[in-house]
Tab-separated table of C-alpha atoms in Angstrom:
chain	number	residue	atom	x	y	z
A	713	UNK	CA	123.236	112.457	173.084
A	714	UNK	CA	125.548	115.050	172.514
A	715	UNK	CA	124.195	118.390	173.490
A	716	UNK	CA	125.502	121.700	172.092
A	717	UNK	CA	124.836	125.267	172.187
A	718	UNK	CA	124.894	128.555	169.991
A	719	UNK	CA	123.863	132.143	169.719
A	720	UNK	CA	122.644	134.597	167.655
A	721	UNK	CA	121.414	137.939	168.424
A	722	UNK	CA	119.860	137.319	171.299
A	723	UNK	CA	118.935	134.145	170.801
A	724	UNK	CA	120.794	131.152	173.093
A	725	UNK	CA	119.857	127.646	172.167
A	726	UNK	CA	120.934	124.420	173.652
A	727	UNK	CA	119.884	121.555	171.273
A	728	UNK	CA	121.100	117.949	170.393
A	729	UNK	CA	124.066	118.171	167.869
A	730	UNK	CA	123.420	114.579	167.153
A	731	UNK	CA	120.552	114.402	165.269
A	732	UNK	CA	120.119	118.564	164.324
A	733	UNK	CA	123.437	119.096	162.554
A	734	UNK	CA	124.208	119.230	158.868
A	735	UNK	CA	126.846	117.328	157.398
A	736	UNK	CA	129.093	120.369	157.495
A	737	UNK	CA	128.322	120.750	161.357
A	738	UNK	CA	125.817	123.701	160.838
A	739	UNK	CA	122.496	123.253	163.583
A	740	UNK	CA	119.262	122.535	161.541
A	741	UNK	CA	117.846	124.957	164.002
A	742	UNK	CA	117.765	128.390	164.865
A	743	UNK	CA	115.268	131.570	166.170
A	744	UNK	CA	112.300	130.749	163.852
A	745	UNK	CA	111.949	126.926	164.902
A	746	UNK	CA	110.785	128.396	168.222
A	747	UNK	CA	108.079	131.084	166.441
A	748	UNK	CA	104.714	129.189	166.250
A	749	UNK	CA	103.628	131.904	163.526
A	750	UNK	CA	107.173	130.265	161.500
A	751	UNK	CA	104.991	126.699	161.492
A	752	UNK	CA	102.077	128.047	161.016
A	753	UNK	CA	102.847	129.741	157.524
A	754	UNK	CA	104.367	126.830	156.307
A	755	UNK	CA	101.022	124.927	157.204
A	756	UNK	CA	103.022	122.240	159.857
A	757	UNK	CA	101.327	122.588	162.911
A	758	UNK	CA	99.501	119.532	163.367
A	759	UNK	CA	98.005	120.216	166.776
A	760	UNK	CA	97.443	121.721	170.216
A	761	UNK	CA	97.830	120.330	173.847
A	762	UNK	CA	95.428	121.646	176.059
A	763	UNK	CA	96.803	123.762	179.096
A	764	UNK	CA	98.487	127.137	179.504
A	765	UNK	CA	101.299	128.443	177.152
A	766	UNK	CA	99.300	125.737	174.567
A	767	UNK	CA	101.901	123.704	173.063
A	768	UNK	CA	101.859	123.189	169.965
A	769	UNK	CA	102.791	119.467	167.578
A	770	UNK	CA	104.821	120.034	164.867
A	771	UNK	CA	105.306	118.513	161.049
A	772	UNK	CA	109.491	117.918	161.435
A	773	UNK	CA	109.417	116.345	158.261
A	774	UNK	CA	110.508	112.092	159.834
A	775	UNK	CA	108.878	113.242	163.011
A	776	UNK	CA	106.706	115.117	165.427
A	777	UNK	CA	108.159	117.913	167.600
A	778	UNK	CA	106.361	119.069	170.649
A	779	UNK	CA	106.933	123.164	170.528
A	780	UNK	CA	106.347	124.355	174.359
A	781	UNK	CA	106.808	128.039	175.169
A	782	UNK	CA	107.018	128.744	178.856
A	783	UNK	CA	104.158	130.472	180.831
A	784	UNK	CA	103.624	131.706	184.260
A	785	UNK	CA	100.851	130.828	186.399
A	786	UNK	CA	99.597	132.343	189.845
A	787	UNK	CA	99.524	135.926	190.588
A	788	UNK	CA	102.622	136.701	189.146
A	789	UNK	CA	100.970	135.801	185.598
A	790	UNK	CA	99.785	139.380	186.138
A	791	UNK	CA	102.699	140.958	186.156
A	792	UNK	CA	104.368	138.820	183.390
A	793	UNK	CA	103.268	135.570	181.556
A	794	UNK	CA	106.001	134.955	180.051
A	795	UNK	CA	109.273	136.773	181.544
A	796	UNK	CA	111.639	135.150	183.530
A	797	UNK	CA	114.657	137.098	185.299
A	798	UNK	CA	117.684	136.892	182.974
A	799	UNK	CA	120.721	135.340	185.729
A	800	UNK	CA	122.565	133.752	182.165
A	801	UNK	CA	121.540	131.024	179.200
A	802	UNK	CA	122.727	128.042	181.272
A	803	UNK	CA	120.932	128.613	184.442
A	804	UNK	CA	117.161	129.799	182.303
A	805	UNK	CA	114.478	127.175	182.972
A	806	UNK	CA	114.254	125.994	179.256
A	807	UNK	CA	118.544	124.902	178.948
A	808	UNK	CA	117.429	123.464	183.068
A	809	UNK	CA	115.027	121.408	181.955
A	810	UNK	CA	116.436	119.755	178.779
A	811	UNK	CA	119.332	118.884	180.002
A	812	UNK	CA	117.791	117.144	182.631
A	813	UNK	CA	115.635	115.310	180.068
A	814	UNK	CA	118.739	114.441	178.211
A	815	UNK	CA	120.167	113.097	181.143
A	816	UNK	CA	116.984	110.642	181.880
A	817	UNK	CA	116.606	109.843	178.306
A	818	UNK	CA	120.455	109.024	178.027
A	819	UNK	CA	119.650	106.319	181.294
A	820	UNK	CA	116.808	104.736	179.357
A	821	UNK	CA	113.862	106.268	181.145
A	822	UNK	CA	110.502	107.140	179.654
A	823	UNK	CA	110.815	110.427	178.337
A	824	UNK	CA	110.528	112.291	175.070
A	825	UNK	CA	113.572	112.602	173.372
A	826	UNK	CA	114.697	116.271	174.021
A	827	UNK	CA	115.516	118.264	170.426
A	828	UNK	CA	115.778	121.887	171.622
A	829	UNK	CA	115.769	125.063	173.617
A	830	UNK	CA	115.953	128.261	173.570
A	831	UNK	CA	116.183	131.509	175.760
A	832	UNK	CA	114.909	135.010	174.194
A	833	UNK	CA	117.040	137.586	176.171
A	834	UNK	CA	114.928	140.878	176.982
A	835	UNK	CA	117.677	143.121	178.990
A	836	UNK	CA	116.973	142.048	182.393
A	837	UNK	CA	114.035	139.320	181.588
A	838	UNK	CA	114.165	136.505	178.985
A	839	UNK	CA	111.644	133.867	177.265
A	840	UNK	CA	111.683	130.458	176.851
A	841	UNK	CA	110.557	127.763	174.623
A	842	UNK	CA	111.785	123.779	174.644
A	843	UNK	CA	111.055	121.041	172.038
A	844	UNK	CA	111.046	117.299	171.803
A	845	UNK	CA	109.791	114.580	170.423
A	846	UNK	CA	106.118	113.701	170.562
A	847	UNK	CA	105.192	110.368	171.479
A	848	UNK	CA	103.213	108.421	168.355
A	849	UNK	CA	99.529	107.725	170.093
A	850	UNK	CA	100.086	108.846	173.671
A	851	UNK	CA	97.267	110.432	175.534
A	852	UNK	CA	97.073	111.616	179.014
A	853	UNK	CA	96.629	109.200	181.983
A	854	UNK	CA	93.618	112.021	182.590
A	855	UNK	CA	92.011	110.521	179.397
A	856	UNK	CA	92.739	107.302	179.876
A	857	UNK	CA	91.211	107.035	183.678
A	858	UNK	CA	87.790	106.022	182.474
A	859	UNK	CA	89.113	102.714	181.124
A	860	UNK	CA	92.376	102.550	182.918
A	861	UNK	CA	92.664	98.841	184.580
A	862	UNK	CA	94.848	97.714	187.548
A	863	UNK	CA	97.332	96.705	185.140
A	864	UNK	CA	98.194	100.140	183.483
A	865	UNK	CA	97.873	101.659	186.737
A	866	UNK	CA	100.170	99.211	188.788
A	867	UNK	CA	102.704	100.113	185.087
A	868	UNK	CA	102.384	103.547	186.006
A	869	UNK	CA	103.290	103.493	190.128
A	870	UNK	CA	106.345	100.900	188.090
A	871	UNK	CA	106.931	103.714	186.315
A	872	UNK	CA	107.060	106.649	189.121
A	873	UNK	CA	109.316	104.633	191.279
A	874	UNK	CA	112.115	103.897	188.190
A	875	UNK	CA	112.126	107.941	187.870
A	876	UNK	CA	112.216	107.954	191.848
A	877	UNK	CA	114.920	105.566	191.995
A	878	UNK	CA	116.713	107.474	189.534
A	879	UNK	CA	116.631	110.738	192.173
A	880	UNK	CA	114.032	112.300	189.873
A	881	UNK	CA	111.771	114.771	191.711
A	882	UNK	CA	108.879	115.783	189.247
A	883	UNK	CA	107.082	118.627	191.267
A	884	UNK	CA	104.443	118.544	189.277
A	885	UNK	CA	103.088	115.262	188.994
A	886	UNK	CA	99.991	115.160	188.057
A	887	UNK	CA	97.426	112.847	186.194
A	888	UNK	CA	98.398	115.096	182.656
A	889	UNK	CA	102.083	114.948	182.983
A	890	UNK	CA	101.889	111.125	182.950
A	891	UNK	CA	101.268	109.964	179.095
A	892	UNK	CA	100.467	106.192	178.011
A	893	UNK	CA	101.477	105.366	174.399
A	894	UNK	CA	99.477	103.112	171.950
A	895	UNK	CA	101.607	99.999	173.709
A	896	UNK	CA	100.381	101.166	177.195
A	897	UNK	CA	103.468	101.786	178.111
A	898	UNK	CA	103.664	105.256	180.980
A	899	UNK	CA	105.866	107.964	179.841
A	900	UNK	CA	106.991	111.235	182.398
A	901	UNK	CA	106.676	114.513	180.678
A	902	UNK	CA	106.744	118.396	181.538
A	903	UNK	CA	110.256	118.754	183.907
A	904	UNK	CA	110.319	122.271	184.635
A	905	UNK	CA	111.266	123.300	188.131
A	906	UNK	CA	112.723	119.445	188.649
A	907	UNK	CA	115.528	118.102	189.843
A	908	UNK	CA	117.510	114.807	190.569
A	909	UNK	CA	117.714	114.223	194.702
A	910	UNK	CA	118.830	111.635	197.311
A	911	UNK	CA	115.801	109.892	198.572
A	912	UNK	CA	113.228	111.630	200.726
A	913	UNK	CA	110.040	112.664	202.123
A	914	UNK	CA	109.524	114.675	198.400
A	915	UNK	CA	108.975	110.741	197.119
A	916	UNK	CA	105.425	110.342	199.296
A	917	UNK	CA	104.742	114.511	198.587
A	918	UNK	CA	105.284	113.683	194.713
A	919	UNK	CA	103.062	110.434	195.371
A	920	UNK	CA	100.059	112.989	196.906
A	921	UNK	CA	100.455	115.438	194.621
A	922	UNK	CA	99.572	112.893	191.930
A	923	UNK	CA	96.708	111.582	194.779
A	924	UNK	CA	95.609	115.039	194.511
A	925	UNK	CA	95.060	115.064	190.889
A	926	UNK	CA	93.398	111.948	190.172
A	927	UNK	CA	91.064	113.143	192.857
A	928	UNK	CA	90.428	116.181	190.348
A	929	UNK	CA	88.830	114.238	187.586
A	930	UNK	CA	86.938	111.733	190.183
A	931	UNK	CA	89.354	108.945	190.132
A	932	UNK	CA	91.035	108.810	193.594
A	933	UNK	CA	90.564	105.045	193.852
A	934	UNK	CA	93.045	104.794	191.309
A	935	UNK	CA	95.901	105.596	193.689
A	936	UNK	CA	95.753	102.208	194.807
A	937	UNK	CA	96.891	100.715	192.147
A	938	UNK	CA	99.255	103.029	191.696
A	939	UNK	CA	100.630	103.014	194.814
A	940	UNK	CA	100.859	98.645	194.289
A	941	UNK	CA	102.710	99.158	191.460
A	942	UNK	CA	105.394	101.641	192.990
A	943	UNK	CA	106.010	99.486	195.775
A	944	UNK	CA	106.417	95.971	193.688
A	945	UNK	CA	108.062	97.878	191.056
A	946	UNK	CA	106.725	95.943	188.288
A	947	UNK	CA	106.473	97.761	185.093
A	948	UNK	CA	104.510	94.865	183.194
């Protein structure tokens, strides 16, 4: 993956020259693919995640695009939902996080395929939005608890540890960030705010932060199986 970047106005997007550039080099993309009202005249949004900021699945024509704007939560939501303090394009949370997904997707780990992002520059504040793939049938472990067996779940601590291994900590993992596809197969979304780090007590906090959300929707005895899975590392 081969990751470029461009401006206009002021507009700064980081996307993947690979698959979004015409044969004269031009990016198939620009400030509109990041405007949900842009998809939304041309009839293309297909649907809505649930959650704040609402991300939205897009008609790319071959494919499905995930359109995610970035949101704050907490108090300081009431200040600004969607500001972020300008420091420069490289170092905004949207060009952070997919080029982070661009490096785990270029090691063969289970992430969307990152397509885009972009940072809105407001004098002193910017906004953000980031796009990739969507994954054909996946739902959220959260949905898939009720009939979950010890064999997805064992996949899924198989799963954690490979991103773990990899120096991946999500800090944010949580029973709605994990996706299984149509094949069963665990995928790791949603890497704002992570990083890659030498191995550490973050490993076990990521592990009871995602303890902490399976409690949430009344599956805590889950976590076992989970927690079998990470430490035989089988993916199944």
């Amino acid at each position: 993956m081969r990751l470029a970047t461009f401006r206009t106005g002021k507009v700064f997007i980081l996307y993947d020259a690979d698959s979004l550039c015409d044969a004269d080099g031009a990016p198939q993309i620009g400030p509109s693919t990041f405007d949900p009202e842009h998809w939304r005249r041309q009839a293309r949004v297909t649907g809505e995640a649930p959650g704040r900021g609402a991300s939205l699945f897009l008609d790319a024509g071959d494919e499905e695009w995930v359109l995610r704007p970035y949101r704050r939560g907490g108090l300081v939501a009431r200040i600004s939902e969607s500001r972020y303090l300008w420091t420069g394009a490289q170092s905004t949370r949207s060009f952070r996080e997919l080029r982070l997904t661009a490096r785990l997707f270029s090691l063969g780990l289970p992430v969307p395929r990152p397509v885009a992002a972009a940072a809105t520059r407001h004098g002193p504040t910017y906004e953000a939005g980031l796009i990739t793939v969507r994954l054909p049938g996946a739902r959220a472990l959260a949905e898939r608890l009720g009939d979950a067996d010890d064999t997805l779940l064992e996949r899924v601590g198989a799963t954690v540890r490979r991103f773990h291994d990899a120096g991946l900590d999500h800090v944010d993992l949580n029973a709605r960030n994990l996706l299984v596809d149509a094949a069963e197969r665990p995928w790791l979304i949603d890497l704002d705010r992570c990083r890659l780090r030498s191995p550490g007590a973050w490993q076990e906090a990521n592990l009871e932060r995602l303890a902490r959300s399976l409690a949430k929707f009344d599956a805590a005895s889950a976590m076992s199986a989970i927690r079998r899975g990470y430490a035989s590392s089988r993916e199944g």
